[in-house]
GROMACS .gro file of C-alpha atoms in nm:
model
  470
    1MET     CA    1  -4.267   4.633  -9.767
    2CYS     CA    2  -4.630   4.623  -9.652
    3ARG     CA    3  -4.566   4.386  -9.377
    4LEU     CA    4  -4.310   4.661  -9.231
    5PHE     CA    5  -4.595   4.914  -9.172
    6PRO     CA    6  -4.776   4.754  -8.906
    7LEU     CA    7  -4.437   4.692  -8.727
    8PHE     CA    8  -4.322   5.054  -8.781
    9PHE     CA    9  -4.655   5.191  -8.647
   10LEU     CA   10  -4.629   4.961  -8.345
   11ALA     CA   11  -4.285   5.093  -8.276
   12LEU     CA   12  -4.371   5.447  -8.308
   13SER     CA   13  -4.686   5.425  -8.092
   14SER     CA   14  -4.483   5.252  -7.811
   15ALA     CA   15  -4.213   5.536  -7.839
   16VAL     CA   16  -4.461   5.827  -7.789
   17TYR     CA   17  -4.728   5.661  -7.566
   18ALA     CA   18  -4.595   5.673  -7.221
   19LEU     CA   19  -4.853   5.515  -7.020
   20SER     CA   20  -4.914   5.515  -6.634
   21SER     CA   21  -4.794   5.158  -6.469
   22THR     CA   22  -5.166   5.080  -6.444
   23GLY     CA   23  -5.339   5.203  -6.748
   24SER     CA   24  -5.417   5.514  -6.951
   25ARG     CA   25  -5.804   5.543  -6.935
   26LEU     CA   26  -5.890   5.855  -6.733
   27LEU     CA   27  -6.232   5.945  -6.646
   28VAL     CA   28  -6.304   6.318  -6.567
   29VAL     CA   29  -6.632   6.380  -6.391
   30THR     CA   30  -6.738   6.724  -6.426
   31GLU     CA   31  -7.077   6.918  -6.455
   32ASP     CA   32  -6.965   7.182  -6.705
   33SER     CA   33  -6.715   6.994  -6.952
   34ALA     CA   34  -6.713   7.304  -7.197
   35ALA     CA   35  -6.596   7.549  -6.918
   36ASP     CA   36  -6.367   7.333  -6.738
   37LYS     CA   37  -6.173   7.217  -7.078
   38GLU     CA   38  -6.091   7.593  -7.122
   39LYS     CA   39  -6.030   7.680  -6.762
   40TYR     CA   40  -5.801   7.363  -6.724
   41SER     CA   41  -5.666   7.342  -7.076
   42THR     CA   42  -5.313   7.330  -6.976
   43PHE     CA   43  -5.367   7.079  -6.732
   44TRP     CA   44  -5.562   6.879  -6.956
   45SER     CA   45  -5.271   6.899  -7.239
   46ASP     CA   46  -5.031   6.778  -6.995
   47LEU     CA   47  -5.225   6.474  -6.910
   48GLU     CA   48  -5.262   6.384  -7.288
   49SER     CA   49  -4.898   6.443  -7.370
   50ARG     CA   50  -4.825   6.185  -7.098
   51GLY     CA   51  -5.038   5.956  -7.284
   52TYR     CA   52  -5.385   5.964  -7.101
   53ARG     CA   53  -5.706   5.914  -7.292
   54LEU     CA   54  -5.959   6.171  -7.123
   55ALA     CA   55  -6.318   6.074  -7.124
   56PHE     CA   56  -6.518   6.376  -6.985
   57GLU     CA   57  -6.876   6.256  -6.826
   58ALA     CA   58  -7.146   6.433  -6.621
   59PRO     CA   59  -7.188   6.293  -6.265
   60LYS     CA   60  -7.585   6.230  -6.334
   61ASN     CA   61  -7.490   6.063  -6.665
   62ASP     CA   62  -7.730   5.739  -6.675
   63LYS     CA   63  -7.485   5.573  -6.925
   64LEU     CA   64  -7.184   5.626  -6.715
   65ALA     CA   65  -7.048   5.289  -6.565
   66LEU     CA   66  -6.727   5.230  -6.375
   67PHE     CA   67  -6.748   4.862  -6.453
   68GLN     CA   68  -6.825   4.656  -6.772
   69HIS     CA   69  -6.836   4.291  -6.771
   70GLY     CA   70  -6.704   4.278  -6.424
   71GLU     CA   71  -6.384   4.491  -6.506
   72ARG     CA   72  -6.301   4.843  -6.469
   73ALA     CA   73  -6.404   5.055  -6.739
   74PHE     CA   74  -6.151   5.302  -6.667
   75ASP     CA   75  -5.803   5.303  -6.496
   76HIS     CA   76  -5.845   5.627  -6.313
   77ILE     CA   77  -6.113   5.884  -6.206
   78LEU     CA   78  -6.060   6.275  -6.154
   79LEU     CA   79  -6.355   6.406  -5.965
   80LEU     CA   80  -6.396   6.793  -5.991
   81PRO     CA   81  -6.616   6.991  -5.757
   82THR     CA   82  -7.003   6.997  -5.858
   83LYS     CA   83  -7.288   7.225  -5.724
   84SER     CA   84  -7.502   6.934  -5.674
   85LYS     CA   85  -7.530   6.767  -5.349
   86GLY     CA   86  -7.519   6.420  -5.513
   87LEU     CA   87  -7.302   6.226  -5.774
   88GLY     CA   88  -7.565   6.021  -5.926
   89PRO     CA   89  -7.623   5.638  -5.921
   90SER     CA   90  -7.266   5.542  -6.071
   91LEU     CA   91  -7.056   5.748  -5.852
   92THR     CA   92  -7.190   5.616  -5.492
   93PRO     CA   93  -6.938   5.569  -5.202
   94ASN     CA   94  -6.987   5.193  -5.237
   95LEU     CA   95  -6.896   5.201  -5.614
   96LEU     CA   96  -6.623   5.434  -5.559
   97LEU     CA   97  -6.461   5.203  -5.288
   98GLU     CA   98  -6.511   4.906  -5.507
   99PHE     CA   99  -6.313   5.082  -5.788
  100ILE     CA  100  -6.032   5.116  -5.557
  101SER     CA  101  -6.062   4.755  -5.439
  102ASN     CA  102  -6.016   4.675  -5.804
  103ASN     CA  103  -5.670   4.867  -5.824
  104GLY     CA  104  -5.838   5.183  -5.961
  105ASN     CA  105  -5.692   5.529  -5.881
  106ILE     CA  106  -5.897   5.861  -5.782
  107LEU     CA  107  -5.783   6.211  -5.768
  108LEU     CA  108  -6.067   6.400  -5.577
  109ALA     CA  109  -6.027   6.795  -5.601
  110LEU     CA  110  -6.239   7.007  -5.373
  111SER     CA  111  -6.317   7.360  -5.376
  112ALA     CA  112  -6.441   7.615  -5.102
  113GLU     CA  113  -6.664   7.798  -5.372
  114SER     CA  114  -6.859   7.449  -5.421
  115PRO     CA  115  -7.016   7.261  -5.146
  116VAL     CA  116  -6.904   6.911  -5.099
  117PRO     CA  117  -7.146   6.651  -5.209
  118SER     CA  118  -7.265   6.411  -4.960
  119ALA     CA  119  -7.132   6.096  -5.143
  120ILE     CA  120  -6.790   6.272  -5.130
  121SER     CA  121  -6.821   6.332  -4.759
  122SER     CA  122  -6.946   5.969  -4.690
  123LEU     CA  123  -6.645   5.828  -4.905
  124LEU     CA  124  -6.391   6.035  -4.709
  125LEU     CA  125  -6.560   5.926  -4.377
  126GLU     CA  126  -6.517   5.565  -4.477
  127LEU     CA  127  -6.140   5.653  -4.509
  128ASP     CA  128  -6.129   5.853  -4.193
  129VAL     CA  129  -6.089   6.168  -4.358
  130HIS     CA  130  -6.297   6.442  -4.221
  131LEU     CA  131  -6.420   6.761  -4.380
  132PRO     CA  132  -6.578   7.076  -4.215
  133PRO     CA  133  -6.917   6.994  -4.119
  134ASP     CA  134  -7.068   7.314  -4.293
  135ARG     CA  135  -6.914   7.217  -4.631
  136THR     CA  136  -6.814   7.586  -4.694
  137SER     CA  137  -6.538   7.647  -4.483
  138LEU     CA  138  -6.190   7.749  -4.627
  139VAL     CA  139  -5.825   7.791  -4.494
  140VAL     CA  140  -5.695   8.115  -4.429
  141ASP     CA  141  -5.343   8.241  -4.307
  142HIS     CA  142  -5.274   8.598  -4.228
  143PHE     CA  143  -4.880   8.526  -4.268
  144ASN     CA  144  -4.872   8.306  -4.590
  145TYR     CA  145  -5.087   8.471  -4.835
  146ASP     CA  146  -5.072   8.628  -5.165
  147THR     CA  147  -5.067   9.030  -5.123
  148ILE     CA  148  -5.151   9.039  -5.513
  149SER     CA  149  -5.461   8.855  -5.546
  150ALA     CA  150  -5.581   8.809  -5.178
  151GLY     CA  151  -5.462   9.100  -4.984
  152GLU     CA  152  -5.790   9.152  -4.790
  153LYS     CA  153  -5.946   8.798  -4.739
  154HIS     CA  154  -5.616   8.626  -4.705
  155ASP     CA  155  -5.756   8.299  -4.854
  156VAL     CA  156  -5.483   8.242  -5.125
  157LEU     CA  157  -5.211   8.050  -4.934
  158VAL     CA  158  -4.861   8.067  -5.087
  159LEU     CA  159  -4.657   7.790  -4.959
  160PRO     CA  160  -4.320   7.605  -5.033
  161LYS     CA  161  -4.334   7.264  -5.195
  162PRO     CA  162  -4.389   6.966  -4.942
  163SER     CA  163  -4.066   6.863  -4.759
  164ALA     CA  164  -4.003   6.479  -4.683
  165LEU     CA  165  -4.262   6.340  -4.445
  166ARG     CA  166  -3.972   6.175  -4.261
  167SER     CA  167  -3.578   6.125  -4.307
  168ASP     CA  168  -3.650   5.766  -4.441
  169VAL     CA  169  -3.938   5.850  -4.683
  170LYS     CA  170  -3.862   5.978  -5.052
  171ASN     CA  171  -4.033   6.316  -5.132
  172TYR     CA  172  -4.193   6.278  -5.482
  173PHE     CA  173  -4.372   6.642  -5.446
  174GLY     CA  174  -4.093   6.898  -5.332
  175SER     CA  175  -3.813   7.036  -5.532
  176GLY     CA  176  -3.820   7.416  -5.473
  177GLY     CA  177  -4.044   7.703  -5.554
  178LEU     CA  178  -4.407   7.807  -5.434
  179ILE     CA  179  -4.741   7.692  -5.469
  180ALA     CA  180  -5.046   7.902  -5.477
  181PHE     CA  181  -5.338   7.732  -5.295
  182PRO     CA  182  -5.662   7.946  -5.369
  183ARG     CA  183  -5.966   7.885  -5.128
  184VAL     CA  184  -5.843   7.555  -5.000
  185VAL     CA  185  -6.091   7.329  -4.821
  186ALA     CA  186  -5.939   7.181  -4.505
  187GLN     CA  187  -5.907   6.818  -4.424
  188GLU     CA  188  -5.830   6.631  -4.087
  189LEU     CA  189  -5.696   6.304  -4.098
  190GLY     CA  190  -5.772   6.024  -3.858
  191SER     CA  191  -5.499   5.872  -3.643
  192SER     CA  192  -5.640   5.504  -3.649
  193SER     CA  193  -5.536   5.457  -4.007
  194GLN     CA  194  -5.212   5.359  -4.143
  195LEU     CA  195  -5.301   5.402  -4.482
  196LEU     CA  196  -5.358   5.776  -4.469
  197THR     CA  197  -5.027   6.012  -4.539
  198PRO     CA  198  -5.059   6.396  -4.566
  199ILE     CA  199  -4.862   6.537  -4.852
  200LEU     CA  200  -4.904   6.898  -4.752
  201ARG     CA  201  -4.983   7.030  -4.411
  202ALA     CA  202  -5.087   7.371  -4.368
  203PRO     CA  203  -4.877   7.634  -4.168
  204GLU     CA  204  -4.916   7.681  -3.782
  205THR     CA  205  -5.055   8.017  -3.831
  206ALA     CA  206  -5.347   7.883  -4.070
  207TYR     CA  207  -5.712   7.805  -3.938
  208SER     CA  208  -6.034   7.702  -4.099
  209TYR     CA  209  -6.343   7.889  -4.086
  210ASN     CA  210  -6.676   7.961  -4.263
  211PRO     CA  211  -6.673   8.288  -4.455
  212LYS     CA  212  -7.034   8.336  -4.401
  213GLU     CA  213  -6.999   8.373  -4.024
  214GLU     CA  214  -6.941   8.771  -3.981
  215ALA     CA  215  -6.786   8.733  -3.662
  216GLU     CA  216  -6.443   8.882  -3.630
  217ASN     CA  217  -6.313   8.585  -3.406
  218VAL     CA  218  -6.390   8.236  -3.490
  219ALA     CA  219  -6.477   8.073  -3.156
  220GLU     CA  220  -6.421   7.716  -3.264
  221PRO     CA  221  -6.257   7.645  -3.567
  222PHE     CA  222  -6.276   7.319  -3.759
  223ALA     CA  223  -5.900   7.288  -3.726
  224VAL     CA  224  -5.596   7.477  -3.692
  225GLY     CA  225  -5.235   7.489  -3.775
  226SER     CA  226  -5.069   7.132  -3.866
  227GLN     CA  227  -5.391   6.971  -3.797
  228ILE     CA  228  -5.513   7.089  -4.135
  229SER     CA  229  -5.404   6.878  -4.443
  230LEU     CA  230  -5.413   7.075  -4.752
  231VAL     CA  231  -5.321   6.770  -4.982
  232SER     CA  232  -5.391   6.402  -4.859
  233SER     CA  233  -5.344   6.075  -4.983
  234MET     CA  234  -5.462   5.724  -4.912
  235GLN     CA  235  -5.285   5.414  -5.030
  236ALA     CA  236  -5.478   5.079  -4.998
  237ARG     CA  237  -5.347   4.733  -4.906
  238ASN     CA  238  -5.349   4.666  -5.270
  239SER     CA  239  -5.147   4.999  -5.342
  240ALA     CA  240  -5.447   5.157  -5.511
  241ARG     CA  241  -5.425   5.535  -5.442
  242LEU     CA  242  -5.679   5.811  -5.354
  243THR     CA  243  -5.558   6.175  -5.331
  244VAL     CA  244  -5.764   6.471  -5.191
  245LEU     CA  245  -5.670   6.812  -5.349
  246GLY     CA  246  -5.816   7.089  -5.123
  247SER     CA  247  -5.796   7.337  -5.383
  248VAL     CA  248  -5.906   7.260  -5.727
  249GLU     CA  249  -5.821   7.612  -5.845
  250ALA     CA  250  -5.468   7.534  -5.803
  251LEU     CA  251  -5.487   7.322  -6.148
  252GLU     CA  252  -5.615   7.622  -6.335
  253ASP     CA  253  -5.438   7.773  -6.613
  254ALA     CA  254  -5.451   8.126  -6.422
  255TRP     CA  255  -5.237   7.991  -6.129
  256PHE     CA  256  -4.996   7.764  -6.334
  257ASP     CA  257  -4.758   8.045  -6.424
  258ARG     CA  258  -4.907   8.329  -6.219
  259THR     CA  259  -4.672   8.591  -6.013
  260VAL     CA  260  -4.733   8.576  -5.638
  261GLN     CA  261  -4.590   8.768  -5.346
  262GLY     CA  262  -4.594   8.700  -4.976
  263PRO     CA  263  -4.608   8.960  -4.698
  264GLU     CA  264  -4.230   8.978  -4.672
  265GLY     CA  265  -4.133   8.840  -4.979
  266LYS     CA  266  -4.066   8.915  -5.324
  267ALA     CA  267  -4.276   8.848  -5.643
  268VAL     CA  268  -4.197   8.506  -5.794
  269LYS     CA  269  -4.378   8.238  -6.030
  270THR     CA  270  -4.565   7.994  -5.888
  271SER     CA  271  -4.468   7.612  -5.938
  272ASN     CA  272  -4.821   7.486  -5.950
  273ARG     CA  273  -4.770   7.303  -6.287
  274ALA     CA  274  -4.475   7.128  -6.155
  275PHE     CA  275  -4.654   7.027  -5.848
  276ALA     CA  276  -4.968   6.909  -6.056
  277LYS     CA  277  -4.770   6.661  -6.255
  278SER     CA  278  -4.605   6.522  -5.942
  279LEU     CA  279  -4.935   6.486  -5.769
  280THR     CA  280  -5.110   6.309  -6.064
  281GLY     CA  281  -4.806   6.112  -6.142
  282TRP     CA  282  -4.808   5.992  -5.789
  283THR     CA  283  -5.180   5.932  -5.785
  284PHE     CA  284  -5.189   5.764  -6.132
  285MET     CA  285  -4.905   5.546  -6.051
  286GLU     CA  286  -4.647   5.683  -6.263
  287ILE     CA  287  -4.405   5.738  -5.974
  288GLY     CA  288  -4.354   5.547  -5.663
  289VAL     CA  289  -4.435   5.227  -5.823
  290LEU     CA  290  -4.215   4.947  -5.729
  291LYS     CA  291  -4.150   4.609  -5.929
  292VAL     CA  292  -4.001   4.283  -5.789
  293GLY     CA  293  -3.797   4.082  -6.058
  294LYS     CA  294  -3.610   3.771  -5.981
  295VAL     CA  295  -3.602   3.628  -5.623
  296GLU     CA  296  -3.340   3.363  -5.565
  297HIS     CA  297  -3.174   3.184  -5.274
  298HIS     CA  298  -2.929   2.915  -5.270
  299LEU     CA  299  -2.659   2.757  -5.042
  300SER     CA  300  -2.329   2.939  -5.015
  301THR     CA  301  -1.961   2.884  -4.918
  302LEU     CA  302  -1.775   3.160  -4.764
  303SER     CA  303  -1.403   3.241  -4.866
  304ASP     CA  304  -1.179   3.399  -4.622
  305SER     CA  305  -0.932   3.503  -4.875
  306LYS     CA  306  -1.177   3.736  -5.050
  307SER     CA  307  -1.385   4.044  -4.943
  308GLY     CA  308  -1.748   4.169  -4.995
  309ASN     CA  309  -1.969   3.989  -5.260
  310ASP     CA  310  -1.659   3.793  -5.420
  311SER     CA  311  -1.623   3.618  -5.084
  312VAL     CA  312  -1.959   3.402  -5.147
  313ALA     CA  313  -1.975   3.133  -5.393
  314GLN     CA  314  -2.282   2.943  -5.474
  315LEU     CA  315  -2.332   2.572  -5.409
  316GLY     CA  316  -2.598   2.352  -5.569
  317TYR     CA  317  -2.892   2.489  -5.763
  318LEU     CA  318  -3.097   2.782  -5.720
  319ASN     CA  319  -3.406   2.793  -5.515
  320PRO     CA  320  -3.396   2.440  -5.329
  321LYS     CA  321  -3.704   2.346  -5.151
  322ILE     CA  322  -3.521   2.201  -4.840
  323TYR     CA  323  -3.215   2.326  -4.647
  324ARG     CA  324  -3.021   2.188  -4.325
  325ILE     CA  325  -2.952   2.362  -4.008
  326LYS     CA  326  -2.668   2.564  -4.005
  327ASN     CA  327  -2.596   2.598  -4.345
  328ASP     CA  328  -2.490   2.926  -4.513
  329VAL     CA  329  -2.769   3.082  -4.730
  330THR     CA  330  -2.779   3.362  -4.984
  331PHE     CA  331  -3.093   3.547  -5.067
  332ASN     CA  332  -3.104   3.776  -5.382
  333ILE     CA  333  -3.396   4.007  -5.476
  334GLU     CA  334  -3.416   4.228  -5.780
  335MET     CA  335  -3.617   4.544  -5.762
  336SER     CA  336  -3.719   4.832  -5.991
  337GLU     CA  337  -3.898   5.138  -5.966
  338TYR     CA  338  -4.116   5.300  -6.225
  339SER     CA  339  -4.053   5.657  -6.321
  340PHE     CA  340  -4.328   5.809  -6.543
  341ASP     CA  341  -4.234   5.633  -6.864
  342HIS     CA  342  -3.976   5.352  -6.761
  343PHE     CA  343  -3.837   5.104  -6.494
  344SER     CA  344  -3.503   5.253  -6.329
  345PRO     CA  345  -3.295   5.086  -6.050
  346PHE     CA  346  -3.438   5.122  -5.700
  347THR     CA  347  -3.227   5.288  -5.458
  348VAL     CA  348  -3.312   5.288  -5.081
  349ILE     CA  349  -3.246   5.627  -4.944
  350PRO     CA  350  -2.957   5.655  -4.664
  351ASP     CA  351  -3.198   5.666  -4.367
  352ASP     CA  352  -3.399   5.373  -4.493
  353LYS     CA  353  -3.333   4.982  -4.472
  354LEU     CA  354  -3.441   4.703  -4.711
  355GLN     CA  355  -3.461   4.423  -4.471
  356LEU     CA  356  -3.503   4.025  -4.515
  357GLU     CA  357  -3.680   3.848  -4.254
  358PHE     CA  358  -3.613   3.456  -4.205
  359THR     CA  359  -3.903   3.360  -4.008
  360MET     CA  360  -4.123   3.077  -3.872
  361LEU     CA  361  -4.365   3.211  -3.659
  362SER     CA  362  -4.135   3.493  -3.547
  363PRO     CA  363  -3.843   3.614  -3.723
  364PHE     CA  364  -3.533   3.423  -3.638
  365HIS     CA  365  -3.299   3.668  -3.854
  366ARG     CA  366  -3.372   4.020  -3.952
  367LEU     CA  367  -3.102   4.133  -4.199
  368ASP     CA  368  -3.031   4.446  -4.394
  369LEU     CA  369  -3.027   4.354  -4.773
  370GLN     CA  370  -2.737   4.518  -4.937
  371PRO     CA  371  -2.683   4.634  -5.312
  372ILE     CA  372  -2.471   4.407  -5.493
  373SER     CA  373  -2.504   4.490  -5.855
  374THR     CA  374  -2.709   4.701  -6.070
  375THR     CA  375  -2.847   4.681  -6.453
  376SER     CA  376  -2.994   4.935  -6.673
  377ASN     CA  377  -3.339   4.902  -6.490
  378SER     CA  378  -3.313   4.716  -6.169
  379THR     CA  379  -3.091   4.673  -5.852
  380ILE     CA  380  -3.014   4.356  -5.693
  381TYR     CA  381  -3.028   4.337  -5.311
  382SER     CA  382  -2.854   4.047  -5.125
  383ALA     CA  383  -2.784   3.903  -4.788
  384THR     CA  384  -2.592   3.613  -4.666
  385PHE     CA  385  -2.633   3.437  -4.329
  386ARG     CA  386  -2.624   3.088  -4.152
  387LEU     CA  387  -2.953   2.915  -4.082
  388PRO     CA  388  -3.048   2.863  -3.734
  389ASP     CA  389  -3.039   2.540  -3.512
  390GLN     CA  390  -3.401   2.506  -3.549
  391HIS     CA  391  -3.592   2.258  -3.800
  392GLY     CA  392  -3.926   2.338  -3.943
  393ILE     CA  393  -4.107   2.543  -4.211
  394PHE     CA  394  -3.949   2.872  -4.246
  395SER     CA  395  -4.017   3.158  -4.479
  396PHE     CA  396  -3.771   3.427  -4.676
  397ARG     CA  397  -3.979   3.717  -4.674
  398VAL     CA  398  -3.915   4.101  -4.769
  399ASN     CA  399  -4.215   4.296  -4.625
  400TYR     CA  400  -4.141   4.663  -4.751
  401LYS     CA  401  -4.413   4.923  -4.683
  402ARG     CA  402  -4.341   5.296  -4.693
  403PRO     CA  403  -4.535   5.611  -4.750
  404PHE     CA  404  -4.569   5.688  -5.135
  405LEU     CA  405  -4.419   5.347  -5.248
  406THR     CA  406  -4.645   5.044  -5.364
  407ASN     CA  407  -4.636   4.778  -5.099
  408VAL     CA  408  -4.385   4.483  -5.152
  409ASP     CA  409  -4.451   4.167  -4.975
  410VAL     CA  410  -4.248   3.871  -5.109
  411LYS     CA  411  -4.234   3.545  -4.938
  412ARG     CA  412  -4.073   3.217  -5.017
  413GLU     CA  413  -4.133   2.902  -4.809
  414VAL     CA  414  -3.847   2.646  -4.749
  415THR     CA  415  -3.809   2.308  -4.503
  416VAL     CA  416  -3.489   2.314  -4.262
  417ARG     CA  417  -3.417   1.958  -4.163
  418HIS     CA  418  -3.183   1.818  -3.911
  419PHE     CA  419  -2.858   1.685  -3.970
  420ALA     CA  420  -2.871   1.325  -4.134
  421HIS     CA  421  -2.685   1.026  -3.990
  422ASP     CA  422  -2.393   1.062  -4.204
  423GLU     CA  423  -2.363   1.426  -4.161
  424TRP     CA  424  -2.283   1.448  -3.781
  425PRO     CA  425  -1.927   1.512  -3.697
  426ARG     CA  426  -1.714   1.244  -3.600
  427SER     CA  427  -1.681   1.184  -3.216
  428TRP     CA  428  -1.306   1.247  -3.217
  429MET     CA  429  -1.375   1.606  -3.376
  430ILE     CA  430  -1.564   1.702  -3.090
  431SER     CA  431  -1.362   1.829  -2.799
  432ALA     CA  432  -1.618   1.781  -2.527
  433GLY     CA  433  -1.619   1.392  -2.617
  434TRP     CA  434  -1.227   1.334  -2.571
  435VAL     CA  435  -1.284   1.274  -2.196
  436TRP     CA  436  -1.532   0.980  -2.285
  437ILE     CA  437  -1.284   0.857  -2.557
  438ALA     CA  438  -1.017   0.849  -2.327
  439GLY     CA  439  -1.227   0.658  -2.054
  440ILE     CA  440  -1.306   0.398  -2.301
  441TRP     CA  441  -0.953   0.335  -2.428
  442VAL     CA  442  -0.816   0.348  -2.050
  443THR     CA  443  -1.073   0.077  -1.975
  444ILE     CA  444  -0.980  -0.130  -2.275
  445LEU     CA  445  -0.618  -0.100  -2.186
  446GLY     CA  446  -0.676  -0.185  -1.817
  447TRP     CA  447  -0.829  -0.487  -1.901
  448VAL     CA  448  -0.592  -0.609  -2.162
  449ALA     CA  449  -0.303  -0.540  -1.894
  450PHE     CA  450  -0.498  -0.731  -1.634
  451VAL     CA  451  -0.552  -1.034  -1.839
  452ALA     CA  452  -0.196  -1.012  -1.952
  453LEU     CA  453  -0.090  -1.010  -1.600
  454TRP     CA  454  -0.308  -1.267  -1.504
  455LEU     CA  455  -0.176  -1.512  -1.768
  456TRP     CA  456   0.200  -1.447  -1.685
  457SER     CA  457   0.164  -1.460  -1.330
  458GLU     CA  458   0.112  -1.856  -1.260
  459PRO     CA  459   0.208  -1.928  -0.887
  460ALA     CA  460   0.501  -2.178  -0.804
  461TYR     CA  461   0.439  -2.537  -0.690
  462GLU     CA  462   0.686  -2.744  -0.454
  463GLN     CA  463   0.829  -3.086  -0.614
  464ASN     CA  464   0.758  -3.284  -0.294
  465GLN     CA  465   0.419  -3.155  -0.209
  466GLY     CA  466   0.259  -3.483  -0.352
  467LYS     CA  467   0.489  -3.753  -0.181
  468LYS     CA  468   0.372  -3.969   0.107
  469ARG     CA  469   0.638  -3.952   0.407
  470GLN     CA  470   0.689  -4.204   0.638
   0.00000   0.00000   0.00000
């Protein structure tokens, strides 16, 4: 009976301890932990209910270390605004970049009421994310603001949840409702990096300005309209994530279930709590995480009497190292998507394609992978094609990289050989060779006829030809 208690405890802990796909250790960097615990109590409780272990540390704590024994001491970092210009020796831009390089995730929250530390500005500049140079600018919008709390300053933006970035990109952040963004710090994303993606852009009527300037008209604003990114994301090549939230006040308890009203709208409750869950879930890799299961390829034979996947039958064993030119080959890949606490079958949205490349130096085939079967936690995609008439070292490659999804790059190398001597088709099966075959037989038959005619055509001799005449 005593032996059952450890097993029961393990099963119970696994049932209630829903973790991120990369870990549960979350470092919260804040100067005033007591005040922030009270101000963001609902936000902290939501994170703890999802299995995160929160560690509150001051930015200039000498005992703080992001790495121990060459490994990450934390899985995720949440940086709250600070009043000091620096973050201490343990949170330098180089260490934060090293943290990302070691598959760590960072959520960076800003506020127009607190100047941005130079370490944060340097870090974002390395990632091609630009902040206002004066460090105190905020975003205002005279057409999309909360008339209840910001009737004069118009610095509390009321916006709908983000829509899909493109028709072929899955939307993890928008499901209806309004979000309140008080005193947002504008961000401008550089165009040279493909790793940056805006989660929420400002409306066309918004602009960034310094409230310390008393001028009625802003001559040269930092950014205007859709140039402003209110919430930005960066996913590195190793799929580590960094998110910049322009308004930390949006995570406060006061704005999680607050009544707001636009200039021409009716009073509604905010959806900040749901948006905070989606934002932290994506940043800390609870959603948008792809997993590759089995990867298989094999020889196939096609049947004309059947249709669809039933027309393909496997020949030989799985994953051979060598094929022959013009073989029919089937490639299968199993993919899952992590959704908060479990893996579910990965489904490609209608406007997107999951493709297979059969490539040497360049792709010889680029084919759409089609779903052929689904399990409780995965989807199997497949494609059948004929190998090219080219020998060499080829690769089956699935290179799937989309915004808000972890990168998938699967590569399997195989050798493609020529026909063996006994695999070439016989000459009489090649229609182009019939002329030469006919020529050979005509020559043979002609020679036989000539010999027969020569043998049976002896000339006649006269009987008295050899006698002497007198």
